[in-house]
Tab-separated table of C-alpha atoms in Angstrom:
chain	number	residue	atom	x	y	z
A	1	UNK	CA	0.000	0.000	0.000
A	2	UNK	CA	2.826	2.422	0.869
A	3	UNK	CA	4.514	1.730	-2.482
A	4	UNK	CA	1.203	2.388	-4.269
A	5	UNK	CA	0.726	5.692	-2.431
A	6	UNK	CA	4.291	6.678	-3.302
A	7	UNK	CA	3.749	5.764	-6.952
A	8	UNK	CA	0.593	7.867	-7.166
A	9	UNK	CA	2.442	10.814	-5.610
A	10	UNK	CA	5.319	10.590	-8.113
A	11	UNK	CA	2.859	10.179	-11.005
A	12	UNK	CA	0.919	13.318	-10.013
A	13	UNK	CA	4.155	15.265	-9.488
A	14	UNK	CA	5.422	14.368	-12.961
A	15	UNK	CA	2.051	15.140	-14.560
A	16	UNK	CA	2.181	18.564	-12.875
A	17	UNK	CA	5.513	19.281	-14.566
A	18	UNK	CA	4.014	18.181	-17.871
A	19	UNK	CA	1.351	20.876	-17.985
A	20	UNK	CA	3.730	23.811	-17.402
A	21	UNK	CA	4.579	24.497	-21.058
A	22	UNK	CA	0.868	24.946	-21.871
A	23	UNK	CA	0.464	27.570	-19.129
A	24	UNK	CA	3.616	29.324	-20.340
A	25	UNK	CA	2.279	29.460	-23.913
A	26	UNK	CA	-0.993	30.903	-22.613
A	27	UNK	CA	0.905	33.560	-20.645
A	28	UNK	CA	2.826	34.548	-23.798
A	29	UNK	CA	-0.457	34.766	-25.710
A	30	UNK	CA	-1.624	37.229	-23.028
A	31	UNK	CA	1.412	39.416	-23.960
A	32	UNK	CA	3.548	38.736	-20.891
A	33	UNK	CA	7.279	38.383	-21.538
A	34	UNK	CA	9.885	35.819	-20.471
A	35	UNK	CA	11.122	37.795	-17.456
A	36	UNK	CA	7.603	38.325	-16.126
A	37	UNK	CA	6.611	34.671	-16.576
A	38	UNK	CA	9.745	33.194	-14.991
A	39	UNK	CA	9.877	35.922	-12.353
A	40	UNK	CA	6.321	35.469	-11.096
A	41	UNK	CA	6.756	31.684	-10.880
A	42	UNK	CA	9.930	32.027	-8.820
A	43	UNK	CA	8.498	34.797	-6.621
A	44	UNK	CA	5.237	33.035	-5.786
A	45	UNK	CA	6.890	29.619	-5.517
A	46	UNK	CA	9.413	30.998	-3.048
A	47	UNK	CA	6.677	32.679	-0.989
A	48	UNK	CA	4.476	29.549	-0.858
A	49	UNK	CA	7.325	27.195	0.063
A	50	UNK	CA	8.577	29.449	2.853
A	51	UNK	CA	5.034	29.831	4.209
A	52	UNK	CA	4.618	26.038	4.290
A	53	UNK	CA	7.991	25.594	6.003
A	54	UNK	CA	7.340	28.293	8.625
A	55	UNK	CA	3.858	26.845	9.301
A	56	UNK	CA	5.391	23.406	9.891
A	57	UNK	CA	8.054	24.900	12.136
A	58	UNK	CA	5.393	26.686	14.162
A	59	UNK	CA	2.704	24.005	14.397
A	60	UNK	CA	4.478	20.661	13.751
A	61	UNK	CA	8.153	21.150	14.688
A	62	UNK	CA	8.740	17.391	15.334
A	63	UNK	CA	8.444	16.733	11.608
A	64	UNK	CA	11.527	18.897	11.065
A	65	UNK	CA	13.606	17.856	14.089
A	66	UNK	CA	14.817	14.511	12.678
A	67	UNK	CA	17.036	16.329	10.148
A	68	UNK	CA	20.531	17.360	11.394
A	69	UNK	CA	20.737	20.339	8.946
A	70	UNK	CA	24.522	20.686	9.161
A	71	UNK	CA	25.530	21.503	5.572
A	72	UNK	CA	25.919	25.046	4.264
A	73	UNK	CA	22.721	26.930	3.418
A	74	UNK	CA	24.758	29.036	0.984
A	75	UNK	CA	25.672	25.911	-0.987
A	76	UNK	CA	21.980	24.969	-1.236
A	77	UNK	CA	21.114	28.535	-2.267
A	78	UNK	CA	23.722	28.496	-5.044
A	79	UNK	CA	22.581	25.057	-6.198
A	80	UNK	CA	19.165	26.649	-6.705
A	81	UNK	CA	20.667	28.648	-9.582
A	82	UNK	CA	20.363	25.458	-11.640
A	83	UNK	CA	16.576	25.326	-11.324
A	84	UNK	CA	16.388	29.018	-12.168
A	85	UNK	CA	18.465	28.356	-15.284
A	86	UNK	CA	16.113	25.524	-16.295
A	87	UNK	CA	13.098	27.857	-16.160
A	88	UNK	CA	14.811	30.650	-18.099
A	89	UNK	CA	16.129	28.376	-20.862
A	90	UNK	CA	13.073	26.112	-21.119
A	91	UNK	CA	10.541	28.943	-21.198
A	92	UNK	CA	12.647	30.719	-23.827
A	93	UNK	CA	12.554	27.482	-25.833
A	94	UNK	CA	8.755	27.304	-25.422
A	95	UNK	CA	8.571	30.817	-26.852
A	96	UNK	CA	10.394	29.750	-30.028
A	97	UNK	CA	9.145	26.219	-30.755
A	98	UNK	CA	5.856	24.330	-30.204
A	99	UNK	CA	5.356	23.114	-26.627
A	100	UNK	CA	5.233	19.530	-27.922
A	101	UNK	CA	8.764	19.960	-29.322
A	102	UNK	CA	10.107	21.808	-26.266
A	103	UNK	CA	9.318	18.926	-23.908
A	104	UNK	CA	11.054	16.440	-26.230
A	105	UNK	CA	14.177	18.609	-26.180
A	106	UNK	CA	14.025	18.835	-22.376
A	107	UNK	CA	13.865	15.028	-22.156
A	108	UNK	CA	17.400	14.880	-23.570
A	109	UNK	CA	18.506	15.399	-19.961
A	110	UNK	CA	18.517	11.598	-19.730
A	111	UNK	CA	21.642	11.119	-21.840
A	112	UNK	CA	23.161	14.540	-21.065
A	113	UNK	CA	23.098	13.616	-17.367
A	114	UNK	CA	24.973	10.389	-18.130
A	115	UNK	CA	27.589	12.405	-20.025
A	116	UNK	CA	28.030	14.889	-17.159
A	117	UNK	CA	28.302	12.048	-14.623
A	118	UNK	CA	31.003	10.431	-16.748
A	119	UNK	CA	33.035	13.622	-17.369
A	120	UNK	CA	32.929	15.062	-13.846
A	121	UNK	CA	32.340	12.058	-11.578
A	122	UNK	CA	33.930	9.274	-13.676
A	123	UNK	CA	30.707	7.254	-13.539
A	124	UNK	CA	31.062	5.114	-16.645
A	125	UNK	CA	27.707	4.349	-18.320
A	126	UNK	CA	26.775	0.702	-18.781
A	127	UNK	CA	26.298	-0.924	-22.181
A	128	UNK	CA	22.544	-0.869	-21.521
A	129	UNK	CA	22.653	2.887	-20.902
A	130	UNK	CA	24.651	3.522	-24.081
A	131	UNK	CA	22.169	1.490	-26.125
A	132	UNK	CA	19.337	3.465	-24.527
A	133	UNK	CA	21.008	6.764	-25.518
A	134	UNK	CA	21.162	5.690	-29.184
A	135	UNK	CA	17.488	4.699	-29.139
A	136	UNK	CA	16.456	7.913	-27.335
A	137	UNK	CA	18.216	9.996	-30.000
A	138	UNK	CA	16.448	7.971	-32.687
A	139	UNK	CA	13.097	8.502	-30.976
A	140	UNK	CA	13.872	12.210	-30.680
A	141	UNK	CA	14.310	12.505	-34.474
A	142	UNK	CA	10.790	11.127	-34.872
A	143	UNK	CA	9.195	12.934	-31.909
A	144	UNK	CA	10.469	16.391	-32.906
A	145	UNK	CA	9.407	15.885	-36.522
A	146	UNK	CA	12.911	16.651	-37.802
A	147	UNK	CA	12.697	13.862	-40.379
A	148	UNK	CA	9.424	15.316	-41.700
A	149	UNK	CA	10.370	18.976	-41.418
A	150	UNK	CA	11.885	19.452	-44.836
A	151	UNK	CA	11.140	23.190	-45.143
A	152	UNK	CA	13.277	24.133	-42.119
A	153	UNK	CA	10.496	25.804	-40.123
A	154	UNK	CA	11.838	24.560	-36.780
A	155	UNK	CA	13.671	27.346	-34.959
A	156	UNK	CA	17.401	26.643	-34.583
A	157	UNK	CA	17.708	29.037	-31.594
A	158	UNK	CA	14.701	27.241	-30.086
A	159	UNK	CA	16.483	23.893	-30.411
A	160	UNK	CA	19.631	25.369	-28.854
A	161	UNK	CA	17.680	26.780	-25.902
A	162	UNK	CA	15.942	23.418	-25.484
A	163	UNK	CA	19.242	21.538	-25.358
A	164	UNK	CA	20.677	24.088	-22.925
A	165	UNK	CA	17.553	23.654	-20.772
A	166	UNK	CA	18.090	19.880	-20.817
A	167	UNK	CA	21.709	20.408	-19.726
A	168	UNK	CA	20.620	22.726	-16.892
A	169	UNK	CA	17.979	20.183	-15.835
A	170	UNK	CA	20.625	17.449	-15.745
A	171	UNK	CA	22.805	19.633	-13.533
A	172	UNK	CA	19.810	20.373	-11.285
A	173	UNK	CA	19.074	16.651	-10.824
A	174	UNK	CA	22.726	15.835	-10.095
A	175	UNK	CA	23.111	18.734	-7.656
A	176	UNK	CA	19.752	18.068	-6.018
A	177	UNK	CA	20.793	14.499	-5.279
A	178	UNK	CA	24.064	15.587	-3.655
A	179	UNK	CA	23.360	18.849	-1.815
A	180	UNK	CA	21.245	19.599	1.239
A	181	UNK	CA	19.898	16.103	1.905
A	182	UNK	CA	20.355	16.700	5.643
A	183	UNK	CA	17.619	19.377	5.523
A	184	UNK	CA	13.837	18.857	5.557
A	185	UNK	CA	12.726	18.613	1.888
A	186	UNK	CA	10.412	21.608	2.230
A	187	UNK	CA	13.202	23.792	3.676
A	188	UNK	CA	15.677	22.599	1.052
A	189	UNK	CA	13.176	23.377	-1.726
A	190	UNK	CA	12.496	26.837	-0.259
A	191	UNK	CA	16.213	27.687	-0.102
A	192	UNK	CA	16.796	26.400	-3.647
A	193	UNK	CA	13.904	28.350	-5.157
A	194	UNK	CA	15.199	31.432	-3.343
A	195	UNK	CA	18.468	30.921	-5.234
A	196	UNK	CA	16.467	30.521	-8.453
A	197	UNK	CA	14.631	33.786	-7.739
A	198	UNK	CA	17.932	35.609	-7.177
A	199	UNK	CA	19.267	34.296	-10.513
A	200	UNK	CA	16.099	35.261	-12.397
A	201	UNK	CA	16.071	38.775	-10.929
A	202	UNK	CA	19.789	39.228	-11.689
A	203	UNK	CA	19.636	38.040	-15.326
A	204	UNK	CA	16.170	39.003	-16.576
A	205	UNK	CA	15.478	41.926	-14.207
A	206	UNK	CA	11.665	41.790	-14.579
A	207	UNK	CA	11.041	45.149	-12.879
A	208	UNK	CA	7.674	45.485	-14.654
A	209	UNK	CA	6.460	42.549	-12.551
A	210	UNK	CA	6.208	44.854	-9.539
A	211	UNK	CA	3.758	47.233	-11.190
A	212	UNK	CA	0.173	46.691	-10.012
A	213	UNK	CA	-1.245	46.295	-13.524
A	214	UNK	CA	1.263	43.657	-14.664
A	215	UNK	CA	1.250	41.723	-11.379
A	216	UNK	CA	-2.542	41.472	-11.126
A	217	UNK	CA	-2.748	40.442	-14.794
A	218	UNK	CA	-0.100	37.724	-14.577
A	219	UNK	CA	-1.108	36.510	-11.102
A	220	UNK	CA	-3.407	33.661	-12.330
A	221	UNK	CA	-0.617	32.302	-14.565
A	222	UNK	CA	1.916	32.773	-11.772
A	223	UNK	CA	-0.162	30.805	-9.287
A	224	UNK	CA	-0.617	27.922	-11.750
A	225	UNK	CA	3.088	27.859	-12.675
A	226	UNK	CA	4.322	28.128	-9.088
A	227	UNK	CA	1.907	25.530	-7.667
A	228	UNK	CA	2.297	22.972	-10.470
A	229	UNK	CA	5.967	23.688	-11.197
A	230	UNK	CA	7.562	24.749	-7.913
A	231	UNK	CA	5.460	23.454	-5.022
A	232	UNK	CA	3.644	20.208	-5.898
A	233	UNK	CA	6.368	18.215	-7.750
A	234	UNK	CA	9.212	18.594	-5.200
A	235	UNK	CA	6.933	17.772	-2.271
A	236	UNK	CA	5.337	14.751	-3.979
A	237	UNK	CA	8.725	13.500	-5.211
A	238	UNK	CA	10.178	13.847	-1.711
A	239	UNK	CA	7.252	11.802	-0.349
A	240	UNK	CA	6.926	9.253	-3.152
A	241	UNK	CA	10.441	8.501	-4.408
A	242	UNK	CA	11.681	6.798	-1.183
A	243	UNK	CA	8.580	4.557	-1.260
A	244	UNK	CA	8.721	3.563	-4.946
A	245	UNK	CA	12.485	3.206	-5.276
A	246	UNK	CA	14.660	4.857	-7.941
A	247	UNK	CA	13.825	2.542	-10.853
A	248	UNK	CA	10.045	2.623	-10.612
A	249	UNK	CA	10.127	6.309	-9.666
A	250	UNK	CA	12.103	7.161	-12.787
A	251	UNK	CA	9.618	5.310	-14.976
A	252	UNK	CA	6.702	7.172	-13.392
A	253	UNK	CA	8.347	10.575	-13.911
A	254	UNK	CA	8.328	9.883	-17.664
A	255	UNK	CA	4.566	10.601	-17.641
A	256	UNK	CA	5.634	14.248	-17.929
A	257	UNK	CA	6.290	13.628	-21.638
A	258	UNK	CA	2.864	12.325	-22.809
A	259	UNK	CA	1.068	14.819	-20.554
A	260	UNK	CA	2.927	17.758	-22.130
A	261	UNK	CA	2.344	16.449	-25.664
A	262	UNK	CA	-1.353	15.804	-24.979
A	263	UNK	CA	-1.843	19.277	-23.458
A	264	UNK	CA	-0.184	20.928	-26.450
A	265	UNK	CA	-2.389	18.895	-28.810
A	266	UNK	CA	-5.755	19.265	-27.067
A	267	UNK	CA	-5.407	22.686	-25.387
A	268	UNK	CA	-2.993	24.608	-27.628
A	269	UNK	CA	-4.166	22.799	-30.790
A	270	UNK	CA	-0.606	22.232	-31.976
A	271	UNK	CA	-0.165	19.775	-34.817
A	272	UNK	CA	1.395	16.474	-33.730
A	273	UNK	CA	1.913	13.962	-36.526
A	274	UNK	CA	1.566	10.187	-36.277
A	275	UNK	CA	5.357	9.821	-36.561
A	276	UNK	CA	5.817	12.228	-33.650
A	277	UNK	CA	3.428	10.168	-31.491
A	278	UNK	CA	5.388	7.047	-32.472
A	279	UNK	CA	8.616	8.820	-31.445
A	280	UNK	CA	7.113	9.741	-28.056
A	281	UNK	CA	5.996	6.132	-27.440
A	282	UNK	CA	9.452	4.935	-28.505
A	283	UNK	CA	11.200	7.250	-26.019
A	284	UNK	CA	8.837	6.170	-23.230
A	285	UNK	CA	9.517	2.504	-24.022
A	286	UNK	CA	13.274	3.115	-23.822
A	287	UNK	CA	12.891	4.894	-20.453
A	288	UNK	CA	10.863	1.965	-19.082
A	289	UNK	CA	13.428	-0.537	-20.410
A	290	UNK	CA	16.351	1.488	-19.028
A	291	UNK	CA	14.810	1.687	-15.547
A	292	UNK	CA	13.109	-1.707	-15.477
A	293	UNK	CA	13.283	-2.845	-11.849
A	294	UNK	CA	14.569	-6.246	-10.840
A	295	UNK	CA	12.139	-8.848	-9.503
A	296	UNK	CA	13.481	-8.295	-5.990
A	297	UNK	CA	12.559	-4.602	-6.217
A	298	UNK	CA	9.048	-5.408	-7.399
A	299	UNK	CA	8.476	-7.856	-4.563
A	300	UNK	CA	9.910	-5.654	-1.822
């Protein structure tokens, strides 16, 4: 039962990530710019996470006392720059290419993360992982429509931003797994998103966000982006991942891909060809195969 509850939590968290690109597209259609969209998500996400943490500290302090919290808060804050970079690069990508393409580009974090682990941590990928990378790249050619796109309509800068976003996401996952694990997840998330907010304000400087007219107009989008992108996924992952285990958890997080594609198709009315759907299914199959748990994990 606990494993089932954990699986449902991870599934919902991943699905929440999957709907972000649709909200971002809608915000752009309402004439808000990149700085305002990323800025309001970071601002509201930071405020909500800190309010949750302070409420727990005030009313349920025992839930926080089991964590030693000895590592440097500054290190956690700086590691939050990676999640800020993901938002900036990914939302810029969403501005330049269809949302259904942007999520495919972001999914390249799978093999980029392996490459980073090998270069910086000398973690040599297995033969199975290398085979998976080849198949993922093949599925990406289908899923992005590059083989069908003969007239060159796909934005090259958009592709570059998407790949940079995937790289930043890989760094975020690697850093997140190594930094601040001795802190309560809610406090760690709050510190990291504070770092993201600092990065966003330093690079994009969305001063217009603090005008009453802009803030009240973008507030509905900001609440959706912060709740579904900043608050729900980290909390559900922190609850669910230890219960499901890494392998099953990783498979469940892949639901982000079909959710994003489906939202772009049904809500944004973006064209998604049959070959692109086949590419998406192919990538999902590779992710499942790559993370297929052993029988002992399934029975535990």
